Amino acid sequence: MTPVVARDSPLRALLGGKTATVLADQLGIHTVDDLLGHYPRRYAERGELTDLASLRVGDEVTIVAQVLSVTQRRMRNKRGTLTDVVVGDGRRSLSLVFFNQPWRAKQLAVGVSGLFAGKIGVRGNQVQLTHPECEIFGASNTGFDPNVDPAALVDDFERAMSYASQLIPVYPASRGIQSWTIARCQRLILDAVADVEDPLPQAMRERRGLIGLTQAWRKVHQPESLAEVALARLRLKWDEALTVQVTLAQRRVAQAMNPAYPRAVREGGLLDAFDARLPFVLTAGQRVVGAEISHELGGHKPMNRLLQGEVGSGKTVVALRAMLQVIDAGAQAAFLAPTEVLAAQHLRTLRSLLGPLGTSGELGAEEHATRVTMLTGSLSAKARRAALAEAAGGGAGIVVGTHALLEEVVAFAELGLVVIDEQHRFGVEQRDVLRAKSAAPPHVLVLTATPIPRTVAMTVYGDLETTTLSELPAGRAEVTTSVVPVREKPAWMERVWTRIVEEARTGGRAFIVCPRIGDDGEAGNGETSNGPTPKGAAGRIDDGRVDDGDESPQPPSEDESLPVDEGAASARRAPLAVLEVADMLREGPLAELRLAILHGRLPAEEKDATMMSFAGGELDVLVTTTVVEVGVDVPEASVMAILDADRFGVSQLHQLRGRIGRSSRPGICLLVTESAADSPARLRLDAVAATRDGFELARVDLASRREGNILGAAQSGRRSGLRLLSLLDDEGIITQAREEATYLVAVDPDLVEHPALAVQVARLSEDERADYLDKA
């Protein structure tokens, strides 16, 4: 009799060393819980064949199909036979090719149905699988004797799955282990696992109409109907949602138990003086959000707030007013930016907004003035010593910086507020380092111009309170976005350059964004594009990364989480590069304009000088990488051409577009692409062109990416914490789970009365999959 096993039992004793090793090496499956959590990606119904139209060259696939024809011949140039079996699903066909396996002609007789697994290849115009693994469903009336007992043709698993059951589970598999082998493993484990203690309280299951965990495992791996699958998936989604939400609820409680120093408003202080000299009227949204933040800063509970808003909605002014309140209360504020260019931009913006209020110690400073200083990795030794002294001595009320702020030598006299711009660029450890520089927990304000769907905010940023600024300041012009399909309409490229010249002649300025920096010393890769690529486009391929090179570690382009799009012609050559494109434009269509380059590898002084020249009107055109993606504010910038736009993600394009249209001058954003009209890349660009609603685009972006990566599977290097729960489709479950978790933790913070749930929550934290939860 197979021994009863626990969820954390290793698989070796149950499945054998060879199978356990393959599962671990190929799929990261080590324990009983890992295996039972490896859910089918779909189900094949008996009599319903798989749609072969979705197959792509290079995919490792498992298909359900029926044999349509079998031919066998001797090979022309080699000894042996070639067996060609054509299978189909009623709409499409696929060729199975076997070399020197003549017995396949008898095994795969016309009319036989089965599972076939392998890597999709192509021969001529014919899609094929070469030497696929085959699992035949049983006897048929052609090629097999129908009087033979099916038990003689198939093993116990095949009888259970192909005859007794109506559904065949198809699992995510690999070359080393096929879907049907995984199904056999599941059956062995389910036979060995007794009823386990359910982590979801019985009252909650009854309230939400959920089945038990053991029952859910059986119904998801051995279903008799799609209705059973739906019941199982609902229950298992709840496990994922509740575990995440309980973890977040516990963190919110822990934060509330570690009090901060109150930083209440001081009448007649720096904040009042700043408000009195503001040259514009705050929007209604800024006033409401400002009051909310001000109230939280004055309390003992550490503020942990996410402020999200459309590009240009005025988040910086809101953050500055919060920093001034903290300074009035005798503390300092740290403003953490992801790049040196953005840090320098924030420094200029803050100093400009403050005027004499930001020049303490200098001639002409006002009575309540403070100082704003910057600390980055490229400062000279003298400037670095001065910035460190101002931070440690309290002379600087606001310290703007990059990752250099996190260094051990950086100290503050009294850190009261941490403002983090574009939080997704920073990791958990970096956040903890900055918080540790204060005797009491500092208040935290996270800014993002990347709109976040509500379900993502509840799941990824669930331990922060979320506020949204949706109202744009008065006087902002409309920005028109157009896709420039140079593959189909090559003449439109010349019109792009002409439009930039026209804008420059009337006082406008232009950004030209490339996905790569480039290097004059590098040879091209020899590949060419069929489209009208600007001269000098060849160069090294940077694996889809936005090649910036700033001192701060840059995240990969969002398209790294997108599947390769064969419709994007630019994917067949090196991405366009700043250095080559700038040279081509200087010698060609933009020769009459004042043009410069900007990217993260330039010295800090040169980057700063270039941005100031562009902002001051000494330059007409900036050829740049995504170093200008966030925070750069040049009101006269009226046109942006994004080359190889299909190389960028939806949210990244929306961010880049936000650099123009920041005044009353209308803006135009041109998305230049060689992608085919019906390709996924083109559809993403069309979506960006169709709307400026960042929240709608965030949903498009979420739908186009693998959701597991959003939650940090790529960060932790392990299996994603969410396997069934969809942040896009399961808002109801996530909302209800958050309510249940909040109540549970309020009544039983340490889950003493719910030990099975406590184990599940601990397991999430222990394998580091909770890192993505702690974005605060």
PDB file of C-alpha atoms in Angstrom, residues 609-753:
ATOM      1  CA  ALA A 609      24.427  70.197 -19.837  1.00  0.00           C
ATOM      2  CA  THR A 610      22.650  68.592 -22.791  1.00  0.00           C
ATOM      3  CA  MET A 611      19.290  68.581 -21.016  1.00  0.00           C
ATOM      4  CA  MET A 612      19.722  72.213 -19.967  1.00  0.00           C
ATOM      5  CA  SER A 613      20.623  73.222 -23.524  1.00  0.00           C
ATOM      6  CA  PHE A 614      17.572  71.405 -24.857  1.00  0.00           C
ATOM      7  CA  ALA A 615      15.288  72.919 -22.221  1.00  0.00           C
ATOM      8  CA  GLY A 616      16.788  76.374 -22.812  1.00  0.00           C
ATOM      9  CA  GLY A 617      16.202  76.352 -26.567  1.00  0.00           C
ATOM     10  CA  GLU A 618      19.810  75.955 -27.650  1.00  0.00           C
ATOM     11  CA  LEU A 619      18.964  72.606 -29.267  1.00  0.00           C
ATOM     12  CA  ASP A 620      16.108  71.628 -31.574  1.00  0.00           C
ATOM     13  CA  VAL A 621      16.361  67.838 -31.502  1.00  0.00           C
ATOM     14  CA  LEU A 622      17.415  65.296 -28.906  1.00  0.00           C
ATOM     15  CA  VAL A 623      18.204  61.772 -30.140  1.00  0.00           C
ATOM     16  CA  THR A 624      17.915  59.695 -27.000  1.00  0.00           C
ATOM     17  CA  THR A 625      17.246  56.387 -25.325  1.00  0.00           C
ATOM     18  CA  THR A 626      14.480  55.895 -22.759  1.00  0.00           C
ATOM     19  CA  VAL A 627      16.574  57.863 -20.289  1.00  0.00           C
ATOM     20  CA  VAL A 628      13.924  60.570 -20.864  1.00  0.00           C
ATOM     21  CA  GLU A 629      11.066  58.170 -20.094  1.00  0.00           C
ATOM     22  CA  VAL A 630      10.059  59.797 -16.816  1.00  0.00           C
ATOM     23  CA  GLY A 631      10.402  63.167 -15.144  1.00  0.00           C
ATOM     24  CA  VAL A 632      11.889  65.203 -17.987  1.00  0.00           C
ATOM     25  CA  ASP A 633       9.939  68.462 -18.324  1.00  0.00           C
ATOM     26  CA  VAL A 634      10.475  70.618 -21.424  1.00  0.00           C
ATOM     27  CA  PRO A 635       7.259  72.555 -22.124  1.00  0.00           C
ATOM     28  CA  GLU A 636       8.354  73.484 -25.674  1.00  0.00           C
ATOM     29  CA  ALA A 637       8.809  69.839 -26.691  1.00  0.00           C
ATOM     30  CA  SER A 638       6.027  69.242 -29.194  1.00  0.00           C
ATOM     31  CA  VAL A 639       6.975  66.200 -31.257  1.00  0.00           C
ATOM     32  CA  MET A 640       8.345  62.746 -30.454  1.00  0.00           C
ATOM     33  CA  ALA A 641       9.334  60.075 -32.968  1.00  0.00           C
ATOM     34  CA  ILE A 642       9.825  56.642 -31.388  1.00  0.00           C
ATOM     35  CA  LEU A 643      11.834  54.453 -33.752  1.00  0.00           C
ATOM     36  CA  ASP A 644      11.320  50.694 -33.639  1.00  0.00           C
ATOM     37  CA  ALA A 645       8.314  51.439 -31.455  1.00  0.00           C
ATOM     38  CA  ASP A 646       7.397  47.739 -31.449  1.00  0.00           C
ATOM     39  CA  ARG A 647      10.479  47.192 -29.271  1.00  0.00           C
ATOM     40  CA  PHE A 648       8.798  48.961 -26.347  1.00  0.00           C
ATOM     41  CA  GLY A 649       5.982  47.930 -24.026  1.00  0.00           C
ATOM     42  CA  VAL A 650       2.637  49.696 -23.896  1.00  0.00           C
ATOM     43  CA  SER A 651       3.240  51.442 -20.579  1.00  0.00           C
ATOM     44  CA  GLN A 652       6.710  52.508 -21.658  1.00  0.00           C
ATOM     45  CA  LEU A 653       5.330  54.109 -24.821  1.00  0.00           C
ATOM     46  CA  HIS A 654       2.717  55.919 -22.740  1.00  0.00           C
ATOM     47  CA  GLN A 655       5.457  57.202 -20.435  1.00  0.00           C
ATOM     48  CA  LEU A 656       7.582  58.423 -23.324  1.00  0.00           C
ATOM     49  CA  ARG A 657       4.622  60.172 -24.917  1.00  0.00           C
ATOM     50  CA  GLY A 658       4.167  62.085 -21.673  1.00  0.00           C
ATOM     51  CA  ARG A 659       7.342  64.073 -22.388  1.00  0.00           C
ATOM     52  CA  ILE A 660       5.481  66.181 -24.968  1.00  0.00           C
ATOM     53  CA  GLY A 661       2.303  68.258 -24.789  1.00  0.00           C
ATOM     54  CA  ARG A 662       3.300  69.778 -21.450  1.00  0.00           C
ATOM     55  CA  SER A 663       2.226  73.307 -22.439  1.00  0.00           C
ATOM     56  CA  SER A 664      -0.458  74.925 -24.565  1.00  0.00           C
ATOM     57  CA  ARG A 665       1.359  73.836 -27.729  1.00  0.00           C
ATOM     58  CA  PRO A 666      -0.253  70.752 -29.357  1.00  0.00           C
ATOM     59  CA  GLY A 667       1.954  67.682 -29.510  1.00  0.00           C
ATOM     60  CA  ILE A 668       2.352  64.804 -31.916  1.00  0.00           C
ATOM     61  CA  CYS A 669       3.795  61.374 -31.130  1.00  0.00           C
ATOM     62  CA  LEU A 670       4.888  59.216 -34.082  1.00  0.00           C
ATOM     63  CA  LEU A 671       5.255  55.459 -33.491  1.00  0.00           C
ATOM     64  CA  VAL A 672       7.567  54.264 -36.255  1.00  0.00           C
ATOM     65  CA  THR A 673       7.398  50.538 -36.894  1.00  0.00           C
ATOM     66  CA  GLU A 674       8.047  47.874 -39.485  1.00  0.00           C
ATOM     67  CA  SER A 675       5.650  45.400 -37.869  1.00  0.00           C
ATOM     68  CA  ALA A 676       2.997  43.781 -40.015  1.00  0.00           C
ATOM     69  CA  ALA A 677      -0.519  45.230 -39.933  1.00  0.00           C
ATOM     70  CA  ASP A 678      -2.120  42.246 -38.188  1.00  0.00           C
ATOM     71  CA  SER A 679       0.751  41.370 -35.828  1.00  0.00           C
ATOM     72  CA  PRO A 680       0.478  41.552 -32.021  1.00  0.00           C
ATOM     73  CA  ALA A 681       3.131  44.287 -32.000  1.00  0.00           C
ATOM     74  CA  ARG A 682       1.074  46.418 -34.369  1.00  0.00           C
ATOM     75  CA  LEU A 683      -2.073  45.861 -32.324  1.00  0.00           C
ATOM     76  CA  ARG A 684      -0.261  47.143 -29.231  1.00  0.00           C
ATOM     77  CA  LEU A 685       0.850  50.255 -31.095  1.00  0.00           C
ATOM     78  CA  ASP A 686      -2.664  50.792 -32.424  1.00  0.00           C
ATOM     79  CA  ALA A 687      -3.944  50.619 -28.844  1.00  0.00           C
ATOM     80  CA  VAL A 688      -1.477  53.297 -27.726  1.00  0.00           C
ATOM     81  CA  ALA A 689      -2.459  55.507 -30.656  1.00  0.00           C
ATOM     82  CA  ALA A 690      -6.162  55.082 -29.920  1.00  0.00           C
ATOM     83  CA  THR A 691      -6.224  56.429 -26.358  1.00  0.00           C
ATOM     84  CA  ARG A 692      -4.371  58.529 -23.784  1.00  0.00           C
ATOM     85  CA  ASP A 693      -6.196  56.827 -20.940  1.00  0.00           C
ATOM     86  CA  GLY A 694      -3.314  55.328 -19.006  1.00  0.00           C
ATOM     87  CA  PHE A 695      -5.527  52.954 -17.046  1.00  0.00           C
ATOM     88  CA  GLU A 696      -7.004  51.495 -20.222  1.00  0.00           C
ATOM     89  CA  LEU A 697      -3.493  51.069 -21.619  1.00  0.00           C
ATOM     90  CA  ALA A 698      -2.382  49.440 -18.373  1.00  0.00           C
ATOM     91  CA  ARG A 699      -5.022  46.769 -18.936  1.00  0.00           C
ATOM     92  CA  VAL A 700      -3.806  46.283 -22.518  1.00  0.00           C
ATOM     93  CA  ASP A 701      -0.257  45.977 -21.198  1.00  0.00           C
ATOM     94  CA  LEU A 702      -1.298  43.481 -18.541  1.00  0.00           C
ATOM     95  CA  ALA A 703      -3.194  41.384 -21.073  1.00  0.00           C
ATOM     96  CA  SER A 704      -0.186  41.251 -23.404  1.00  0.00           C
ATOM     97  CA  ARG A 705       2.265  40.018 -20.773  1.00  0.00           C
ATOM     98  CA  ARG A 706       2.767  36.840 -18.815  1.00  0.00           C
ATOM     99  CA  GLU A 707       1.063  37.676 -15.542  1.00  0.00           C
ATOM    100  CA  GLY A 708       3.462  35.615 -13.464  1.00  0.00           C
ATOM    101  CA  ASN A 709       6.317  37.902 -14.440  1.00  0.00           C
ATOM    102  CA  ILE A 710       4.394  40.930 -13.272  1.00  0.00           C
ATOM    103  CA  LEU A 711       4.442  39.458  -9.801  1.00  0.00           C
ATOM    104  CA  GLY A 712       8.144  38.843  -9.756  1.00  0.00           C
ATOM    105  CA  ALA A 713       8.874  35.345 -11.041  1.00  0.00           C
ATOM    106  CA  ALA A 714      11.674  36.884 -13.059  1.00  0.00           C
ATOM    107  CA  GLN A 715      12.956  38.722  -9.968  1.00  0.00           C
ATOM    108  CA  SER A 716      13.060  35.724  -7.655  1.00  0.00           C
ATOM    109  CA  GLY A 717      14.155  33.210 -10.292  1.00  0.00           C
ATOM    110  CA  ARG A 718      11.533  30.784  -9.013  1.00  0.00           C
ATOM    111  CA  ARG A 719       8.076  29.573  -9.910  1.00  0.00           C
ATOM    112  CA  SER A 720       5.528  32.362  -9.879  1.00  0.00           C
ATOM    113  CA  GLY A 721       3.358  32.656  -6.774  1.00  0.00           C
ATOM    114  CA  LEU A 722       0.251  32.997  -8.928  1.00  0.00           C
ATOM    115  CA  ARG A 723      -0.561  30.113 -11.250  1.00  0.00           C
ATOM    116  CA  LEU A 724      -4.306  30.382 -11.816  1.00  0.00           C
ATOM    117  CA  LEU A 725      -5.288  33.789 -10.447  1.00  0.00           C
ATOM    118  CA  SER A 726      -5.563  36.423 -13.163  1.00  0.00           C
ATOM    119  CA  LEU A 727      -5.022  40.027 -12.154  1.00  0.00           C
ATOM    120  CA  LEU A 728      -7.029  41.056 -15.189  1.00  0.00           C
ATOM    121  CA  ASP A 729     -10.030  38.749 -14.880  1.00  0.00           C
ATOM    122  CA  ASP A 730     -10.338  37.890 -11.188  1.00  0.00           C
ATOM    123  CA  GLU A 731     -10.967  41.271  -9.573  1.00  0.00           C
ATOM    124  CA  GLY A 732     -13.969  39.890  -7.676  1.00  0.00           C
ATOM    125  CA  ILE A 733     -11.945  37.113  -6.065  1.00  0.00           C
ATOM    126  CA  ILE A 734      -9.086  39.451  -5.169  1.00  0.00           C
ATOM    127  CA  THR A 735     -11.440  42.003  -3.626  1.00  0.00           C
ATOM    128  CA  GLN A 736     -13.284  39.380  -1.560  1.00  0.00           C
ATOM    129  CA  ALA A 737     -10.014  37.744  -0.472  1.00  0.00           C
ATOM    130  CA  ARG A 738      -8.725  41.120   0.704  1.00  0.00           C
ATOM    131  CA  GLU A 739     -11.864  41.578   2.824  1.00  0.00           C
ATOM    132  CA  GLU A 740     -11.545  38.094   4.322  1.00  0.00           C
ATOM    133  CA  ALA A 741      -7.820  38.540   4.999  1.00  0.00           C
ATOM    134  CA  THR A 742      -8.294  41.896   6.692  1.00  0.00           C
ATOM    135  CA  TYR A 743     -10.898  40.390   9.032  1.00  0.00           C
ATOM    136  CA  LEU A 744      -8.853  37.247   9.740  1.00  0.00           C
ATOM    137  CA  VAL A 745      -5.690  39.165  10.626  1.00  0.00           C
ATOM    138  CA  ALA A 746      -7.590  41.697  12.746  1.00  0.00           C
ATOM    139  CA  VAL A 747      -9.024  38.834  14.861  1.00  0.00           C
ATOM    140  CA  ASP A 748      -6.018  36.483  14.735  1.00  0.00           C
ATOM    141  CA  PRO A 749      -2.859  38.419  13.670  1.00  0.00           C
ATOM    142  CA  ASP A 750      -0.502  35.431  13.995  1.00  0.00           C
ATOM    143  CA  LEU A 751      -3.014  32.901  12.592  1.00  0.00           C
ATOM    144  CA  VAL A 752      -2.837  30.827  15.781  1.00  0.00           C
ATOM    145  CA  GLU A 753      -6.369  29.567  15.160  1.00  0.00           C
TER     146      GLU A 753
END
